[in-house]
């Protein structure tokens, strides 16, 4: 899209991707990418690119709203990583705000579902950049952040 601002780049010149990690009842909100986007048919977390001059939390909110029609509140940046294709990723734990009502942007998202982390990690269509984060999630490395979200502290 030509009206979209340019992508933000990290200090090494890599595009920055914002990832929304939304948990409910021990399941993670998961999408299947539409046929018209990069990595079509892959299963992953919702998210997208950070625009130049945009705050990270604002980008997470924007991407989830654009793709799914949901409002989220970013809680904490859980992790930073680099994808196999060189995108710098920021993994944000998010909380759904208000009553969730899905409005899929079908040219970006083909399907949305809740998935147990173990099931997601072993999914044959998992986007490869998500596996290291899921492995850390399953080892309990982010437990304190998730617990504070569940208790409201």
PDB file of C-alpha atoms in Angstrom:
ATOM      1  CA  UNK A   1       0.000   0.000   0.000  1.00  0.00           C
ATOM      2  CA  UNK A   2       1.386   3.360  -0.969  1.00  0.00           C
ATOM      3  CA  UNK A   3      -0.332   5.328   1.862  1.00  0.00           C
ATOM      4  CA  UNK A   4       1.373   3.179   4.496  1.00  0.00           C
ATOM      5  CA  UNK A   5       4.327   4.826   6.281  1.00  0.00           C
ATOM      6  CA  UNK A   6       7.771   3.296   5.687  1.00  0.00           C
ATOM      7  CA  UNK A   7       8.899   0.382   7.856  1.00  0.00           C
ATOM      8  CA  UNK A   8      10.995   1.080  10.921  1.00  0.00           C
ATOM      9  CA  UNK A   9      14.443  -0.505  10.943  1.00  0.00           C
ATOM     10  CA  UNK A  10      16.500  -1.636  13.914  1.00  0.00           C
ATOM     11  CA  UNK A  11      20.100  -0.493  14.516  1.00  0.00           C
ATOM     12  CA  UNK A  12      21.331  -3.186  12.103  1.00  0.00           C
ATOM     13  CA  UNK A  13      18.984  -2.150   9.301  1.00  0.00           C
ATOM     14  CA  UNK A  14      16.496  -5.011   9.786  1.00  0.00           C
ATOM     15  CA  UNK A  15      12.743  -4.569   9.424  1.00  0.00           C
ATOM     16  CA  UNK A  16      10.961  -4.771  12.823  1.00  0.00           C
ATOM     17  CA  UNK A  17       7.973  -7.075  13.341  1.00  0.00           C
ATOM     18  CA  UNK A  18       5.596  -6.747  16.277  1.00  0.00           C
ATOM     19  CA  UNK A  19       4.011  -9.951  17.611  1.00  0.00           C
ATOM     20  CA  UNK A  20       0.925 -10.075  19.882  1.00  0.00           C
ATOM     21  CA  UNK A  21       0.879 -12.943  22.378  1.00  0.00           C
ATOM     22  CA  UNK A  22      -2.656 -13.269  23.748  1.00  0.00           C
ATOM     23  CA  UNK A  23      -3.445 -16.052  26.209  1.00  0.00           C
ATOM     24  CA  UNK A  24      -6.782 -17.242  27.536  1.00  0.00           C
ATOM     25  CA  UNK A  25      -7.470 -20.468  29.460  1.00  0.00           C
ATOM     26  CA  UNK A  26      -3.955 -21.801  28.738  1.00  0.00           C
ATOM     27  CA  UNK A  27      -4.429 -21.304  25.005  1.00  0.00           C
ATOM     28  CA  UNK A  28      -2.814 -18.809  22.649  1.00  0.00           C
ATOM     29  CA  UNK A  29      -4.637 -16.746  20.037  1.00  0.00           C
ATOM     30  CA  UNK A  30      -3.377 -18.026  16.709  1.00  0.00           C
ATOM     31  CA  UNK A  31      -3.960 -17.109  13.067  1.00  0.00           C
ATOM     32  CA  UNK A  32      -3.519 -18.810   9.722  1.00  0.00           C
ATOM     33  CA  UNK A  33      -2.062 -16.403   7.193  1.00  0.00           C
ATOM     34  CA  UNK A  34      -4.090 -15.709   4.052  1.00  0.00           C
ATOM     35  CA  UNK A  35      -2.947 -16.752   0.586  1.00  0.00           C
ATOM     36  CA  UNK A  36      -2.152 -13.141  -0.406  1.00  0.00           C
ATOM     37  CA  UNK A  37       0.513 -12.410   2.261  1.00  0.00           C
ATOM     38  CA  UNK A  38       4.115 -13.504   2.857  1.00  0.00           C
ATOM     39  CA  UNK A  39       4.349 -17.082   4.138  1.00  0.00           C
ATOM     40  CA  UNK A  40       0.778 -17.962   3.029  1.00  0.00           C
ATOM     41  CA  UNK A  41      -1.045 -20.690   4.948  1.00  0.00           C
ATOM     42  CA  UNK A  42       1.376 -20.578   7.864  1.00  0.00           C
ATOM     43  CA  UNK A  43       0.066 -20.652  11.436  1.00  0.00           C
ATOM     44  CA  UNK A  44       1.438 -17.977  13.780  1.00  0.00           C
ATOM     45  CA  UNK A  45       0.649 -15.223  16.257  1.00  0.00           C
ATOM     46  CA  UNK A  46      -1.056 -12.037  15.017  1.00  0.00           C
ATOM     47  CA  UNK A  47       1.219  -9.109  14.267  1.00  0.00           C
ATOM     48  CA  UNK A  48       3.001  -7.115  11.626  1.00  0.00           C
ATOM     49  CA  UNK A  49       5.492  -4.393  10.854  1.00  0.00           C
ATOM     50  CA  UNK A  50       6.443  -1.396  12.949  1.00  0.00           C
ATOM     51  CA  UNK A  51       6.191   1.872  11.029  1.00  0.00           C
ATOM     52  CA  UNK A  52       8.929   4.489  11.186  1.00  0.00           C
ATOM     53  CA  UNK A  53       8.201   6.842  14.106  1.00  0.00           C
ATOM     54  CA  UNK A  54       5.578   4.530  15.639  1.00  0.00           C
ATOM     55  CA  UNK A  55       5.771   3.352  19.264  1.00  0.00           C
ATOM     56  CA  UNK A  56       6.031  -0.427  19.641  1.00  0.00           C
ATOM     57  CA  UNK A  57       2.909  -0.730  21.823  1.00  0.00           C
ATOM     58  CA  UNK A  58       0.920   1.350  19.334  1.00  0.00           C
ATOM     59  CA  UNK A  59       2.035  -0.938  16.501  1.00  0.00           C
ATOM     60  CA  UNK A  60       0.898  -4.048  18.395  1.00  0.00           C
ATOM     61  CA  UNK A  61      -2.524  -2.477  19.035  1.00  0.00           C
ATOM     62  CA  UNK A  62      -2.807  -1.342  15.406  1.00  0.00           C
ATOM     63  CA  UNK A  63      -1.864  -4.713  13.920  1.00  0.00           C
ATOM     64  CA  UNK A  64      -4.297  -6.703  16.086  1.00  0.00           C
ATOM     65  CA  UNK A  65      -7.069  -4.200  15.344  1.00  0.00           C
ATOM     66  CA  UNK A  66      -6.332  -4.275  11.589  1.00  0.00           C
ATOM     67  CA  UNK A  67      -6.067  -8.056  11.293  1.00  0.00           C
ATOM     68  CA  UNK A  68      -8.724  -9.210  13.766  1.00  0.00           C
ATOM     69  CA  UNK A  69     -10.804  -6.202  14.801  1.00  0.00           C
ATOM     70  CA  UNK A  70      -9.807  -6.781  18.446  1.00  0.00           C
ATOM     71  CA  UNK A  71      -8.614  -4.223  20.974  1.00  0.00           C
ATOM     72  CA  UNK A  72      -5.615  -5.218  23.084  1.00  0.00           C
ATOM     73  CA  UNK A  73      -3.503  -3.683  25.810  1.00  0.00           C
ATOM     74  CA  UNK A  74       0.203  -4.533  25.505  1.00  0.00           C
ATOM     75  CA  UNK A  75       1.513  -5.599  28.937  1.00  0.00           C
ATOM     76  CA  UNK A  76       5.207  -6.321  28.431  1.00  0.00           C
ATOM     77  CA  UNK A  77       7.773  -7.100  25.769  1.00  0.00           C
ATOM     78  CA  UNK A  78       8.520 -10.740  26.588  1.00  0.00           C
ATOM     79  CA  UNK A  79      11.247 -11.406  24.063  1.00  0.00           C
ATOM     80  CA  UNK A  80      13.265 -10.098  21.134  1.00  0.00           C
ATOM     81  CA  UNK A  81      14.528 -12.366  18.388  1.00  0.00           C
ATOM     82  CA  UNK A  82      15.487 -12.395  14.720  1.00  0.00           C
ATOM     83  CA  UNK A  83      13.556 -14.501  12.221  1.00  0.00           C
ATOM     84  CA  UNK A  84      15.344 -16.879   9.819  1.00  0.00           C
ATOM     85  CA  UNK A  85      14.709 -14.321   7.033  1.00  0.00           C
ATOM     86  CA  UNK A  86      16.214 -11.421   9.021  1.00  0.00           C
ATOM     87  CA  UNK A  87      13.261  -9.587  10.566  1.00  0.00           C
ATOM     88  CA  UNK A  88      13.846  -8.280  14.092  1.00  0.00           C
ATOM     89  CA  UNK A  89      10.882  -9.499  16.186  1.00  0.00           C
ATOM     90  CA  UNK A  90       9.352  -8.034  19.374  1.00  0.00           C
ATOM     91  CA  UNK A  91       7.063 -10.440  21.282  1.00  0.00           C
ATOM     92  CA  UNK A  92       4.437  -8.550  23.343  1.00  0.00           C
ATOM     93  CA  UNK A  93       2.190 -10.150  25.935  1.00  0.00           C
ATOM     94  CA  UNK A  94      -1.230  -8.543  25.426  1.00  0.00           C
ATOM     95  CA  UNK A  95      -4.568  -8.512  27.187  1.00  0.00           C
ATOM     96  CA  UNK A  96      -7.878  -8.369  25.336  1.00  0.00           C
ATOM     97  CA  UNK A  97      -9.847  -5.220  26.168  1.00  0.00           C
ATOM     98  CA  UNK A  98     -13.628  -5.141  26.237  1.00  0.00           C
ATOM     99  CA  UNK A  99     -15.843  -7.763  24.716  1.00  0.00           C
ATOM    100  CA  UNK A 100     -13.948  -9.609  21.970  1.00  0.00           C
ATOM    101  CA  UNK A 101     -15.682  -9.450  18.592  1.00  0.00           C
ATOM    102  CA  UNK A 102     -13.705 -10.753  15.634  1.00  0.00           C
ATOM    103  CA  UNK A 103     -13.684  -8.874  12.336  1.00  0.00           C
ATOM    104  CA  UNK A 104     -11.136 -10.705  10.207  1.00  0.00           C
ATOM    105  CA  UNK A 105      -9.238  -8.865   7.518  1.00  0.00           C
ATOM    106  CA  UNK A 106      -9.563 -11.845   5.192  1.00  0.00           C
ATOM    107  CA  UNK A 107      -6.909 -10.742   2.713  1.00  0.00           C
ATOM    108  CA  UNK A 108      -4.387 -11.056   5.597  1.00  0.00           C
ATOM    109  CA  UNK A 109      -5.903 -13.704   7.894  1.00  0.00           C
ATOM    110  CA  UNK A 110      -7.601 -16.875   6.652  1.00  0.00           C
ATOM    111  CA  UNK A 111      -8.498 -18.304  10.059  1.00  0.00           C
ATOM    112  CA  UNK A 112      -8.225 -17.518  13.777  1.00  0.00           C
ATOM    113  CA  UNK A 113      -8.314 -20.019  16.639  1.00  0.00           C
ATOM    114  CA  UNK A 114      -7.149 -20.684  20.205  1.00  0.00           C
ATOM    115  CA  UNK A 115      -4.394 -23.285  20.479  1.00  0.00           C
ATOM    116  CA  UNK A 116      -2.512 -24.978  23.331  1.00  0.00           C
ATOM    117  CA  UNK A 117       1.173 -23.995  23.169  1.00  0.00           C
ATOM    118  CA  UNK A 118       2.337 -27.618  22.786  1.00  0.00           C
ATOM    119  CA  UNK A 119      -0.093 -28.180  19.930  1.00  0.00           C
ATOM    120  CA  UNK A 120       1.000 -24.960  18.252  1.00  0.00           C
ATOM    121  CA  UNK A 121       4.699 -25.817  18.556  1.00  0.00           C
ATOM    122  CA  UNK A 122       4.065 -29.163  16.856  1.00  0.00           C
ATOM    123  CA  UNK A 123       1.680 -27.811  14.203  1.00  0.00           C
ATOM    124  CA  UNK A 124       2.878 -28.819  10.712  1.00  0.00           C
ATOM    125  CA  UNK A 125       2.122 -25.330   9.353  1.00  0.00           C
ATOM    126  CA  UNK A 126       3.821 -23.371  12.159  1.00  0.00           C
ATOM    127  CA  UNK A 127       5.699 -20.309  10.906  1.00  0.00           C
ATOM    128  CA  UNK A 128       9.303 -21.232  11.692  1.00  0.00           C
ATOM    129  CA  UNK A 129      10.081 -17.943  13.462  1.00  0.00           C
ATOM    130  CA  UNK A 130       7.510 -18.822  16.158  1.00  0.00           C
ATOM    131  CA  UNK A 131       9.148 -22.078  17.310  1.00  0.00           C
ATOM    132  CA  UNK A 132      11.967 -20.610  19.481  1.00  0.00           C
ATOM    133  CA  UNK A 133       9.500 -18.343  21.299  1.00  0.00           C
ATOM    134  CA  UNK A 134       7.088 -21.240  21.909  1.00  0.00           C
ATOM    135  CA  UNK A 135       9.917 -23.403  23.249  1.00  0.00           C
ATOM    136  CA  UNK A 136      10.785 -20.670  25.767  1.00  0.00           C
ATOM    137  CA  UNK A 137       7.090 -20.264  26.637  1.00  0.00           C
ATOM    138  CA  UNK A 138       6.784 -23.989  27.328  1.00  0.00           C
ATOM    139  CA  UNK A 139       9.922 -23.931  29.507  1.00  0.00           C
ATOM    140  CA  UNK A 140       8.115 -21.354  31.666  1.00  0.00           C
ATOM    141  CA  UNK A 141      10.488 -18.482  30.950  1.00  0.00           C
ATOM    142  CA  UNK A 142       7.626 -15.956  30.786  1.00  0.00           C
ATOM    143  CA  UNK A 143       5.553 -17.425  33.649  1.00  0.00           C
ATOM    144  CA  UNK A 144       5.897 -14.387  35.949  1.00  0.00           C
ATOM    145  CA  UNK A 145       4.521 -12.008  33.298  1.00  0.00           C
ATOM    146  CA  UNK A 146       1.618 -14.316  32.471  1.00  0.00           C
ATOM    147  CA  UNK A 147       0.825 -14.838  36.175  1.00  0.00           C
ATOM    148  CA  UNK A 148       0.732 -11.076  36.797  1.00  0.00           C
ATOM    149  CA  UNK A 149      -1.686 -10.677  33.892  1.00  0.00           C
ATOM    150  CA  UNK A 150      -3.978 -13.399  35.264  1.00  0.00           C
ATOM    151  CA  UNK A 151      -3.964 -11.956  38.805  1.00  0.00           C
ATOM    152  CA  UNK A 152      -4.187  -8.351  37.660  1.00  0.00           C
ATOM    153  CA  UNK A 153      -1.083  -7.262  39.584  1.00  0.00           C
TER     154      UNK A 153
END
